[in-house]
Tab-separated table of C-alpha atoms in Angstrom:
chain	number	residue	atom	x	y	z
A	1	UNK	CA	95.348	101.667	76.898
A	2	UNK	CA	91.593	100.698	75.941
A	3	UNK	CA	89.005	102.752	76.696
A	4	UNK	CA	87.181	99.871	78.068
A	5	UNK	CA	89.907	98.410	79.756
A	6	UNK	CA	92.988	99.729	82.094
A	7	UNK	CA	95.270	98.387	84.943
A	8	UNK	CA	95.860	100.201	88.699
A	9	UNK	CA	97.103	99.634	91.810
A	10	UNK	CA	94.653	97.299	94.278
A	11	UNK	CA	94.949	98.820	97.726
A	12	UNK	CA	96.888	102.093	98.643
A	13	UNK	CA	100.488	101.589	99.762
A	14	UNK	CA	103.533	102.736	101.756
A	15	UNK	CA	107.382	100.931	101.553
A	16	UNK	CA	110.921	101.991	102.849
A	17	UNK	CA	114.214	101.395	101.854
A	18	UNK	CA	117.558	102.257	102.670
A	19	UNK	CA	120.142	102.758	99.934
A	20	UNK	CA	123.663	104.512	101.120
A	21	UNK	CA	122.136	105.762	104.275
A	22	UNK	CA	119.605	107.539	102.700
A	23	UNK	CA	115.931	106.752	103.651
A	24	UNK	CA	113.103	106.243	100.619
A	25	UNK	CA	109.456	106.121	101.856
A	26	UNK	CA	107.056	105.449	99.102
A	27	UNK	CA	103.409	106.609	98.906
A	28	UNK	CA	101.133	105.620	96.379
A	29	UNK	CA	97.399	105.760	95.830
A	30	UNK	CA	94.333	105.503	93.586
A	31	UNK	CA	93.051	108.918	92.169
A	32	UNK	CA	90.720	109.627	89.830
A	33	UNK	CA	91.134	113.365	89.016
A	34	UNK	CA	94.077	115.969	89.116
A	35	UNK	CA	92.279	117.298	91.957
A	36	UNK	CA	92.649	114.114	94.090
A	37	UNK	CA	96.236	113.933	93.207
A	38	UNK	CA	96.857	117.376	94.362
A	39	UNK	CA	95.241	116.938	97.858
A	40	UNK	CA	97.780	113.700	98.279
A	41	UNK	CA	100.378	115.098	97.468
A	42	UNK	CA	100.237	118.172	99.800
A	43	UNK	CA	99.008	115.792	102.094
A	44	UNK	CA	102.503	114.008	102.320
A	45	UNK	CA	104.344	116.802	102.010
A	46	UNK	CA	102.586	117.730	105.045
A	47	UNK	CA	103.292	114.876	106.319
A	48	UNK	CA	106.808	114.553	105.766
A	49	UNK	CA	107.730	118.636	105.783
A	50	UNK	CA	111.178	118.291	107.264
A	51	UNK	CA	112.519	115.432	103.890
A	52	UNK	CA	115.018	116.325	102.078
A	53	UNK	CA	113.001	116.225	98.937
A	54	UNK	CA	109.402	114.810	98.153
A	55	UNK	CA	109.336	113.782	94.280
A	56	UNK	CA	106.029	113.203	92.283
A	57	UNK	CA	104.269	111.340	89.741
A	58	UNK	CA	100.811	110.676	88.542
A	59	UNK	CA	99.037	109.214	85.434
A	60	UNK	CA	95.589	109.303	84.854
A	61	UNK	CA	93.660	107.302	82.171
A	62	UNK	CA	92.623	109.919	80.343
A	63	UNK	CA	96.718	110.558	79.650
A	64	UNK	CA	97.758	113.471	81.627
A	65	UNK	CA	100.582	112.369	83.590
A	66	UNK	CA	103.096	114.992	85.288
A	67	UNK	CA	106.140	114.212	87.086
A	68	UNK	CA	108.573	116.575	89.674
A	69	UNK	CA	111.781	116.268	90.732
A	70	UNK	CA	111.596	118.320	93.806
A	71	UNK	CA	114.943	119.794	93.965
A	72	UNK	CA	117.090	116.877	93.206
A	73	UNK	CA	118.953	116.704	89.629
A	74	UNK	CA	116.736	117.057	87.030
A	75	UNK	CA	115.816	113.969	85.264
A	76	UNK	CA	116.828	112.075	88.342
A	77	UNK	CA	113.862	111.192	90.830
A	78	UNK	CA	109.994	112.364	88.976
A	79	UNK	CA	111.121	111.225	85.333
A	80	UNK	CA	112.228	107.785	86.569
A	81	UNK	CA	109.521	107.618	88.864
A	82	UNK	CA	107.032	108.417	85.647
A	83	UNK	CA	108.602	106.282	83.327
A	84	UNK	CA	108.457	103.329	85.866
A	85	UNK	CA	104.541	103.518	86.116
A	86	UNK	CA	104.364	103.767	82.280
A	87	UNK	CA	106.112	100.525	82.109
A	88	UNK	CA	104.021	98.894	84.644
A	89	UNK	CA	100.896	100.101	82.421
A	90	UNK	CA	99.221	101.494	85.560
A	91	UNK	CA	96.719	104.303	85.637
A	92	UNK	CA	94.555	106.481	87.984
A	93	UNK	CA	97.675	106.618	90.166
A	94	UNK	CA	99.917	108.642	91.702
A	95	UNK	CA	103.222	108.618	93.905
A	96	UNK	CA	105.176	110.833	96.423
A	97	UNK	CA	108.668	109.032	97.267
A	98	UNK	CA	110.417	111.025	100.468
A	99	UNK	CA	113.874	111.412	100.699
A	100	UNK	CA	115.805	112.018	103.882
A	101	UNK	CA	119.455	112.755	102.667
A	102	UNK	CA	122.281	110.515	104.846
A	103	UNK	CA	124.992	111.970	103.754
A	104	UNK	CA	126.136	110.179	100.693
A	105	UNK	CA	125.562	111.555	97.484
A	106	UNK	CA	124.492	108.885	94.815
A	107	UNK	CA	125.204	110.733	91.783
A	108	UNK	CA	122.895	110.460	88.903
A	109	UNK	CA	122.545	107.211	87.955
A	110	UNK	CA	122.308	105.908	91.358
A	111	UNK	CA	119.372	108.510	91.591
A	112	UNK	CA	117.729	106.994	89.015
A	113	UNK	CA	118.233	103.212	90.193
A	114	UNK	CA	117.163	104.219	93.747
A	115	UNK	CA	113.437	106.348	92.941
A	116	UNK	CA	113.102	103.797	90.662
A	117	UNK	CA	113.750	100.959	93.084
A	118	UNK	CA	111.234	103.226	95.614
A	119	UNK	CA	108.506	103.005	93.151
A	120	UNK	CA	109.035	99.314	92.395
A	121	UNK	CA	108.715	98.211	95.672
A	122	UNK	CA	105.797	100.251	96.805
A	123	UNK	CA	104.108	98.725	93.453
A	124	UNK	CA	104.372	95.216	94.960
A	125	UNK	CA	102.943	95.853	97.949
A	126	UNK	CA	100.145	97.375	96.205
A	127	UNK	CA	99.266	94.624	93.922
A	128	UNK	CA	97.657	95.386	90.728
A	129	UNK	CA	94.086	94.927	89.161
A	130	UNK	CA	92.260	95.506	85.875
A	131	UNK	CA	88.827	97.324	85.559
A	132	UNK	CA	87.271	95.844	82.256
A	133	UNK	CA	83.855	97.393	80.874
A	134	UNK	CA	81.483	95.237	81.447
A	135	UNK	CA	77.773	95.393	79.920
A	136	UNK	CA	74.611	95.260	82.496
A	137	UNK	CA	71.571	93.459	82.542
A	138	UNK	CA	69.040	92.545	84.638
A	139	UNK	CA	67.143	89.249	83.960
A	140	UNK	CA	63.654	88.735	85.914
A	141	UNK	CA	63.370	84.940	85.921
A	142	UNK	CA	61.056	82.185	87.815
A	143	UNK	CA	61.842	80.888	91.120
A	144	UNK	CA	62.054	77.387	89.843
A	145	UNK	CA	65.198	78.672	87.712
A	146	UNK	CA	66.542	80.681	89.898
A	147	UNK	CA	69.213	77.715	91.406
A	148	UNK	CA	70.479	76.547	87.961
A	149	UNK	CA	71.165	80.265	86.887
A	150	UNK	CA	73.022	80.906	90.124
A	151	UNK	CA	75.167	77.841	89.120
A	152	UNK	CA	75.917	79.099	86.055
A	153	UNK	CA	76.887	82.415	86.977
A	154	UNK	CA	78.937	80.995	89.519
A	155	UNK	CA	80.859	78.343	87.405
A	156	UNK	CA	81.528	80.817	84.996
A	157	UNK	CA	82.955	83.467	86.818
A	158	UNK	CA	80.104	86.140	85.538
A	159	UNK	CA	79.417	88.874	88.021
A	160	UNK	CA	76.346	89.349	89.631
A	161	UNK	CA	74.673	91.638	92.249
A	162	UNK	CA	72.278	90.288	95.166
A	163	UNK	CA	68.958	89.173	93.494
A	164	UNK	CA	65.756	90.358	94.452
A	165	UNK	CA	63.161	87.744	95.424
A	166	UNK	CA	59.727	89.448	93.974
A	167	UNK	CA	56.673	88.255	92.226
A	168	UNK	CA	60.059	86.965	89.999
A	169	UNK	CA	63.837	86.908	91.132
A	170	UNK	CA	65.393	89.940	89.569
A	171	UNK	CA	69.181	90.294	89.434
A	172	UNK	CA	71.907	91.858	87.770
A	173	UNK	CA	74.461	90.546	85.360
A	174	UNK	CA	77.745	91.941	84.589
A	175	UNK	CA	78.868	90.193	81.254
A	176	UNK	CA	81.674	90.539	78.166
A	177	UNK	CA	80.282	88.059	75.541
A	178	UNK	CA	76.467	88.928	75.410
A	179	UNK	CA	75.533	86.591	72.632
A	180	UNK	CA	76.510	83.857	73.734
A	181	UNK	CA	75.336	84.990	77.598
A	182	UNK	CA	71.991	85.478	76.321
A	183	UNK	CA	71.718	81.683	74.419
A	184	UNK	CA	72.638	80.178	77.616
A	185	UNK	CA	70.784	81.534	80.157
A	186	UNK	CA	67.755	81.438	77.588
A	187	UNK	CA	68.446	77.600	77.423
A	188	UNK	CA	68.564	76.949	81.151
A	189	UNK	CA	64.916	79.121	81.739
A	190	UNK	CA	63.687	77.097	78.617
A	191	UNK	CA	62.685	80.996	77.256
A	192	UNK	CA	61.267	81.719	80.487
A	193	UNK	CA	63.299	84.957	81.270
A	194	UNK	CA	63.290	88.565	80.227
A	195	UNK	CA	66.258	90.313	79.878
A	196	UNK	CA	66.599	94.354	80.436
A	197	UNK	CA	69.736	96.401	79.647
A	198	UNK	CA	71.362	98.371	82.023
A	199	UNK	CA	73.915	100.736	82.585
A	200	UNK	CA	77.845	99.742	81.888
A	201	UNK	CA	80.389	99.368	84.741
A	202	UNK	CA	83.920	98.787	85.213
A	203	UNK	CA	84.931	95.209	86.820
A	204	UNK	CA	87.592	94.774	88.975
A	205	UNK	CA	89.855	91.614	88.237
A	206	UNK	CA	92.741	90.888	90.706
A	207	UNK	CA	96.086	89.929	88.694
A	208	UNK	CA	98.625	90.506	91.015
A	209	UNK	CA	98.545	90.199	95.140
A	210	UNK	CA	99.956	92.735	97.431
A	211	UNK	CA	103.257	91.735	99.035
A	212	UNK	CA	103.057	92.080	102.946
């Protein structure tokens, strides 16, 4: 994973399934510190106090990941579950599946398929995104360029907060490729623009839609 780049779930999640009686409900969220992942996950096992077994995972982008199996076989349920979200390449994450036993026992490997299937489905319905560093500026340009810079911004998919319409328009510009940012919008203002750096944030950039 790049520092300035990293993949996570869109929206918070919940799915169900059923596999030899046995019922698998899937939580997963966004966190950003251990802390956060705590407070879910005694939050759901609040929730769901009378499962048969609530198994963890989380993995943060800084690299600490940690991963329970919650009574079932070991190796069976917060490995897979782990390992699944590693593959996936997601981060600032972190998932409670809840079993309630139904009688038939699935033996290891069938352990293994079903948290894994748990996680896989609750991943869909989540959707993914990636958060790119982005560099800020803000340019203070005159009104009479204001409309062709708005095209351009808009045309090329750069992201841009709500202007402010001053003595100038100020607004400002998330971007990846400054140089060449900085020719163009220098072109369309024919030089008539100053350009102020700002502080870096994270974009978010939708790559896969939540399943209903």
């Amino acid at each position: 994973m790049s520092s300035t780049c990293f993949k996570t779930i869109y929206r918070n999640a919940v799915a169900e399934i059923v596999i030899e009686k046995s019922r698998f409900i899937s939580s997963i969220v966004k966190v950003n510190t251990e802390e956060d992942v705590f407070e879910f996950f005694a939050l759901i096992r609040k929730k769901y106090f009378d499962a048969t077994h609530n198994c963890t995972a989380f993995i943060l982008k800084s690299g600490t990941m940690r991963s329970s199996d919650d009574g079932e076989p070991s190796g069976t349920a917060g490995r897979p579950m782990l390992e699944y979200l590693k593959k996936n390449e997601v981060y600032n994450v972190a998932v409670v599946v809840t079993r309630f036993f139904g009688g038939i026992k699935l033996g290891t490997g069938g352990l293994v398929r079903a948290y894994s299937a748990a996680v896989n489905d609750v991943l869909k319905k989540a959707g993914t995104v990636e958060y790119t560093l982005h560099k800020s500026y803000i340019l203070a340009l005159e009104y009479t360029n204001w409309k062709r810079v708005e095209n351009h911004l808009n045309s090329n998919l750069i992201c841009f907060e709500k202007p402010e319409f001053l003595q100038d328009i100020q607004v400002k510009v998330y971007v990846k490729n400054e140089n060449t940012f900085f020719q163009e919008i220098n072109d369309l203002c024919n030089g008539l623009v100053l350009i102020e750096r700002s502080e870096d944030k994270f974009i978010e950039i939708l790559l896969s839609k939540p399943s209903e």
